[in-house]
Amino acid sequence: MAVDALDTRILRLLIEQPRTSVREYARILSVARGTVQARIDRLERNGVITGTGPVLSPAALGHPVLAFVHLEVTQGHLDEVGEALAAVPEIVEAFSTTGGGDLLTRVVARDNEHLEDVIQLLIQLPGVVRTRTEVALRERVPHRLLPLVQSIGLATAEPSN
């Protein structure tokens, strides 16, 4: 989907001021409220905007340990293992990957002992051959999309030759 300059301005406002009304966004952007709402609806329909809920902190929820667990999976069992991972609440994300493993999971835990318990659970899943774990020490760049939206906005604002 092509994202134009107005779309990027709307996305920036949604990121920077998520609790503001569509009416206020329209005022800030100097466009009609219906235009802003139609753009937001289109961005949602096309999968650019994928959610509007709160961003939660696993650490504040009592799970301050963050680890990335790579899983090597028996050939032909990727879907089954992926479904089994979805049943483990401490797995907050999972991706199939290329490289040293077949799946990469982001796991949160209450402490190191709890992390070990989760890893032991993962290694026992049918189809999992081995795991490799990396514990995060400190977040250096928090999850963010605003710089990407800004760079897209700059690219769409440049005149084409």
PDB file of C-alpha atoms in Angstrom:
ATOM      1  CA  MET A   1       0.000   0.000   0.000  1.00  0.00           C
ATOM      2  CA  ALA A   2       1.276   3.438  -0.851  1.00  0.00           C
ATOM      3  CA  VAL A   3       1.515   5.729   2.160  1.00  0.00           C
ATOM      4  CA  ASP A   4       1.487   9.408   1.294  1.00  0.00           C
ATOM      5  CA  ALA A   5       2.557  12.496   3.231  1.00  0.00           C
ATOM      6  CA  LEU A   6      -0.844  12.971   4.911  1.00  0.00           C
ATOM      7  CA  ASP A   7      -0.892   9.315   5.954  1.00  0.00           C
ATOM      8  CA  THR A   8       2.528   9.680   7.567  1.00  0.00           C
ATOM      9  CA  ARG A   9       1.429  12.841   9.381  1.00  0.00           C
ATOM     10  CA  ILE A  10      -1.609  10.963  10.708  1.00  0.00           C
ATOM     11  CA  LEU A  11       0.536   7.985  11.743  1.00  0.00           C
ATOM     12  CA  ARG A  12       2.947  10.284  13.533  1.00  0.00           C
ATOM     13  CA  LEU A  13       0.093  11.842  15.510  1.00  0.00           C
ATOM     14  CA  LEU A  14      -1.317   8.410  16.350  1.00  0.00           C
ATOM     15  CA  ILE A  15       2.089   7.390  17.726  1.00  0.00           C
ATOM     16  CA  GLU A  16       2.875  10.643  19.543  1.00  0.00           C
ATOM     17  CA  GLN A  17      -0.642  11.426  20.817  1.00  0.00           C
ATOM     18  CA  PRO A  18      -2.544   8.120  20.892  1.00  0.00           C
ATOM     19  CA  ARG A  19      -5.355   9.334  23.160  1.00  0.00           C
ATOM     20  CA  THR A  20      -6.266  12.358  21.068  1.00  0.00           C
ATOM     21  CA  SER A  21      -9.594  12.400  19.200  1.00  0.00           C
ATOM     22  CA  VAL A  22      -9.957  12.258  15.438  1.00  0.00           C
ATOM     23  CA  ARG A  23     -11.509  15.723  15.617  1.00  0.00           C
ATOM     24  CA  GLU A  24      -8.351  17.059  17.296  1.00  0.00           C
ATOM     25  CA  TYR A  25      -6.110  15.304  14.752  1.00  0.00           C
ATOM     26  CA  ALA A  26      -8.119  16.998  12.001  1.00  0.00           C
ATOM     27  CA  ARG A  27      -7.675  20.381  13.670  1.00  0.00           C
ATOM     28  CA  ILE A  28      -3.915  19.871  14.063  1.00  0.00           C
ATOM     29  CA  LEU A  29      -3.568  18.743  10.432  1.00  0.00           C
ATOM     30  CA  SER A  30      -5.971  21.370   9.067  1.00  0.00           C
ATOM     31  CA  VAL A  31      -8.044  18.781   7.203  1.00  0.00           C
ATOM     32  CA  ALA A  32     -11.639  17.621   7.532  1.00  0.00           C
ATOM     33  CA  ARG A  33     -12.460  15.166  10.322  1.00  0.00           C
ATOM     34  CA  GLY A  34     -14.022  12.828   7.735  1.00  0.00           C
ATOM     35  CA  THR A  35     -10.771  12.822   5.761  1.00  0.00           C
ATOM     36  CA  VAL A  36      -8.738  11.843   8.816  1.00  0.00           C
ATOM     37  CA  GLN A  37     -11.232   9.118   9.770  1.00  0.00           C
ATOM     38  CA  ALA A  38     -11.306   7.753   6.214  1.00  0.00           C
ATOM     39  CA  ARG A  39      -7.500   7.664   6.133  1.00  0.00           C
ATOM     40  CA  ILE A  40      -7.307   5.884   9.506  1.00  0.00           C
ATOM     41  CA  ASP A  41      -9.934   3.364   8.350  1.00  0.00           C
ATOM     42  CA  ARG A  42      -7.974   2.695   5.140  1.00  0.00           C
ATOM     43  CA  LEU A  43      -4.691   2.313   7.057  1.00  0.00           C
ATOM     44  CA  GLU A  44      -6.404  -0.222   9.354  1.00  0.00           C
ATOM     45  CA  ARG A  45      -8.038  -2.082   6.436  1.00  0.00           C
ATOM     46  CA  ASN A  46      -4.686  -2.337   4.639  1.00  0.00           C
ATOM     47  CA  GLY A  47      -2.853  -3.615   7.722  1.00  0.00           C
ATOM     48  CA  VAL A  48      -0.668  -0.549   8.298  1.00  0.00           C
ATOM     49  CA  ILE A  49      -2.354   0.078  11.656  1.00  0.00           C
ATOM     50  CA  THR A  50      -2.562  -3.278  13.422  1.00  0.00           C
ATOM     51  CA  GLY A  51      -3.751  -2.337  16.886  1.00  0.00           C
ATOM     52  CA  THR A  52      -4.867   0.435  19.162  1.00  0.00           C
ATOM     53  CA  GLY A  53      -4.588  -1.109  22.619  1.00  0.00           C
ATOM     54  CA  PRO A  54      -2.205  -0.161  25.394  1.00  0.00           C
ATOM     55  CA  VAL A  55       1.446  -1.171  25.294  1.00  0.00           C
ATOM     56  CA  LEU A  56       2.125  -3.234  28.416  1.00  0.00           C
ATOM     57  CA  SER A  57       5.368  -3.770  30.315  1.00  0.00           C
ATOM     58  CA  PRO A  58       6.113  -7.420  31.148  1.00  0.00           C
ATOM     59  CA  ALA A  59       8.522  -6.186  33.857  1.00  0.00           C
ATOM     60  CA  ALA A  60       5.769  -4.160  35.523  1.00  0.00           C
ATOM     61  CA  LEU A  61       3.588  -7.270  35.326  1.00  0.00           C
ATOM     62  CA  GLY A  62       6.166  -9.166  37.394  1.00  0.00           C
ATOM     63  CA  HIS A  63       8.221 -10.650  34.517  1.00  0.00           C
ATOM     64  CA  PRO A  64      11.430  -8.567  34.351  1.00  0.00           C
ATOM     65  CA  VAL A  65      13.622 -11.244  32.750  1.00  0.00           C
ATOM     66  CA  LEU A  66      13.704 -11.123  28.950  1.00  0.00           C
ATOM     67  CA  ALA A  67      15.313 -13.830  26.853  1.00  0.00           C
ATOM     68  CA  PHE A  68      15.450 -14.793  23.211  1.00  0.00           C
ATOM     69  CA  VAL A  69      15.171 -18.530  22.766  1.00  0.00           C
ATOM     70  CA  HIS A  70      16.099 -20.088  19.425  1.00  0.00           C
ATOM     71  CA  LEU A  71      14.450 -23.427  18.746  1.00  0.00           C
ATOM     72  CA  GLU A  72      15.676 -26.023  16.314  1.00  0.00           C
ATOM     73  CA  VAL A  73      12.725 -28.055  15.047  1.00  0.00           C
ATOM     74  CA  THR A  74      12.479 -31.464  13.388  1.00  0.00           C
ATOM     75  CA  GLN A  75      11.708 -31.016   9.703  1.00  0.00           C
ATOM     76  CA  GLY A  76       8.005 -31.003   8.974  1.00  0.00           C
ATOM     77  CA  HIS A  77       6.991 -30.038  12.523  1.00  0.00           C
ATOM     78  CA  LEU A  78       7.254 -26.247  12.354  1.00  0.00           C
ATOM     79  CA  ASP A  79       3.491 -25.625  12.371  1.00  0.00           C
ATOM     80  CA  GLU A  80       2.892 -28.050  15.253  1.00  0.00           C
ATOM     81  CA  VAL A  81       5.632 -26.453  17.362  1.00  0.00           C
ATOM     82  CA  GLY A  82       4.334 -22.981  16.521  1.00  0.00           C
ATOM     83  CA  GLU A  83       0.865 -23.961  17.723  1.00  0.00           C
ATOM     84  CA  ALA A  84       2.321 -25.427  20.934  1.00  0.00           C
ATOM     85  CA  LEU A  85       4.277 -22.194  21.556  1.00  0.00           C
ATOM     86  CA  ALA A  86       1.056 -20.214  21.410  1.00  0.00           C
ATOM     87  CA  ALA A  87      -0.101 -22.085  24.523  1.00  0.00           C
ATOM     88  CA  VAL A  88       2.895 -20.919  26.601  1.00  0.00           C
ATOM     89  CA  PRO A  89       1.954 -17.560  28.195  1.00  0.00           C
ATOM     90  CA  GLU A  90       5.572 -16.518  28.782  1.00  0.00           C
ATOM     91  CA  ILE A  91       6.211 -16.515  25.023  1.00  0.00           C
ATOM     92  CA  VAL A  92       5.257 -13.041  23.888  1.00  0.00           C
ATOM     93  CA  GLU A  93       6.443 -13.415  20.276  1.00  0.00           C
ATOM     94  CA  ALA A  94       7.639 -16.168  17.971  1.00  0.00           C
ATOM     95  CA  PHE A  95       9.017 -15.991  14.441  1.00  0.00           C
ATOM     96  CA  SER A  96      10.168 -18.605  11.942  1.00  0.00           C
ATOM     97  CA  THR A  97      13.677 -17.666  10.862  1.00  0.00           C
ATOM     98  CA  THR A  98      16.590 -18.590   8.681  1.00  0.00           C
ATOM     99  CA  GLY A  99      20.035 -19.150  10.115  1.00  0.00           C
ATOM    100  CA  GLY A 100      20.974 -20.967  13.298  1.00  0.00           C
ATOM    101  CA  GLY A 101      17.481 -22.042  14.300  1.00  0.00           C
ATOM    102  CA  ASP A 102      14.003 -22.541  12.928  1.00  0.00           C
ATOM    103  CA  LEU A 103      12.073 -20.424  15.416  1.00  0.00           C
ATOM    104  CA  LEU A 104      13.032 -17.387  17.462  1.00  0.00           C
ATOM    105  CA  THR A 105      10.926 -16.660  20.534  1.00  0.00           C
ATOM    106  CA  ARG A 106      10.857 -13.725  22.899  1.00  0.00           C
ATOM    107  CA  VAL A 107      10.289 -15.079  26.388  1.00  0.00           C
ATOM    108  CA  VAL A 108       9.588 -13.217  29.625  1.00  0.00           C
ATOM    109  CA  ALA A 109      10.002 -14.686  33.098  1.00  0.00           C
ATOM    110  CA  ARG A 110       9.719 -13.752  36.768  1.00  0.00           C
ATOM    111  CA  ASP A 111      13.355 -14.686  37.470  1.00  0.00           C
ATOM    112  CA  ASN A 112      16.130 -16.934  36.147  1.00  0.00           C
ATOM    113  CA  GLU A 113      14.645 -20.036  37.749  1.00  0.00           C
ATOM    114  CA  HIS A 114      11.324 -19.367  36.070  1.00  0.00           C
ATOM    115  CA  LEU A 115      13.152 -18.837  32.758  1.00  0.00           C
ATOM    116  CA  GLU A 116      14.822 -22.224  33.165  1.00  0.00           C
ATOM    117  CA  ASP A 117      11.406 -23.818  33.776  1.00  0.00           C
ATOM    118  CA  VAL A 118      10.039 -22.258  30.583  1.00  0.00           C
ATOM    119  CA  ILE A 119      13.068 -23.437  28.589  1.00  0.00           C
ATOM    120  CA  GLN A 120      12.656 -26.953  29.988  1.00  0.00           C
ATOM    121  CA  LEU A 121       9.026 -26.865  28.890  1.00  0.00           C
ATOM    122  CA  LEU A 122      10.057 -25.779  25.386  1.00  0.00           C
ATOM    123  CA  ILE A 123      12.669 -28.514  24.959  1.00  0.00           C
ATOM    124  CA  GLN A 124      10.037 -31.118  25.851  1.00  0.00           C
ATOM    125  CA  LEU A 125       7.637 -30.014  23.101  1.00  0.00           C
ATOM    126  CA  PRO A 126       7.256 -32.693  20.398  1.00  0.00           C
ATOM    127  CA  GLY A 127       9.360 -31.644  17.418  1.00  0.00           C
ATOM    128  CA  VAL A 128      11.830 -29.449  19.317  1.00  0.00           C
ATOM    129  CA  VAL A 129      15.377 -30.780  18.877  1.00  0.00           C
ATOM    130  CA  ARG A 130      17.354 -28.172  20.822  1.00  0.00           C
ATOM    131  CA  THR A 131      17.191 -24.662  22.186  1.00  0.00           C
ATOM    132  CA  ARG A 132      19.707 -21.853  22.525  1.00  0.00           C
ATOM    133  CA  THR A 133      18.979 -18.995  24.900  1.00  0.00           C
ATOM    134  CA  GLU A 134      20.271 -15.443  25.048  1.00  0.00           C
ATOM    135  CA  VAL A 135      19.269 -13.336  28.051  1.00  0.00           C
ATOM    136  CA  ALA A 136      18.798  -9.615  27.450  1.00  0.00           C
ATOM    137  CA  LEU A 137      20.758  -7.463  29.881  1.00  0.00           C
ATOM    138  CA  ARG A 138      19.406  -4.009  29.049  1.00  0.00           C
ATOM    139  CA  GLU A 139      17.134  -2.551  26.418  1.00  0.00           C
ATOM    140  CA  ARG A 140      19.196  -0.198  24.244  1.00  0.00           C
ATOM    141  CA  VAL A 141      16.570   0.816  21.689  1.00  0.00           C
ATOM    142  CA  PRO A 142      12.956   0.321  22.752  1.00  0.00           C
ATOM    143  CA  HIS A 143      10.416  -0.893  20.220  1.00  0.00           C
ATOM    144  CA  ARG A 144       9.641   2.095  18.045  1.00  0.00           C
ATOM    145  CA  LEU A 145       8.208   2.929  14.663  1.00  0.00           C
ATOM    146  CA  LEU A 146       8.158   6.727  14.691  1.00  0.00           C
ATOM    147  CA  PRO A 147      11.620   7.080  13.038  1.00  0.00           C
ATOM    148  CA  LEU A 148      10.476   4.723  10.263  1.00  0.00           C
ATOM    149  CA  VAL A 149       7.245   6.679   9.770  1.00  0.00           C
ATOM    150  CA  GLN A 150       9.253   9.921   9.671  1.00  0.00           C
ATOM    151  CA  SER A 151      11.658   8.512   7.059  1.00  0.00           C
ATOM    152  CA  ILE A 152       8.726   7.350   4.912  1.00  0.00           C
ATOM    153  CA  GLY A 153       7.176  10.800   5.280  1.00  0.00           C
ATOM    154  CA  LEU A 154      10.406  12.419   4.103  1.00  0.00           C
ATOM    155  CA  ALA A 155      10.620  10.056   1.141  1.00  0.00           C
ATOM    156  CA  THR A 156       7.022  10.772   0.085  1.00  0.00           C
ATOM    157  CA  ALA A 157       7.563  14.528   0.437  1.00  0.00           C
ATOM    158  CA  GLU A 158      10.556  14.532  -1.945  1.00  0.00           C
ATOM    159  CA  PRO A 159       9.642  15.534  -5.494  1.00  0.00           C
ATOM    160  CA  SER A 160       9.916  12.716  -8.026  1.00  0.00           C
ATOM    161  CA  ASN A 161      12.095  13.175 -11.093  1.00  0.00           C
TER     162      ASN A 161
END
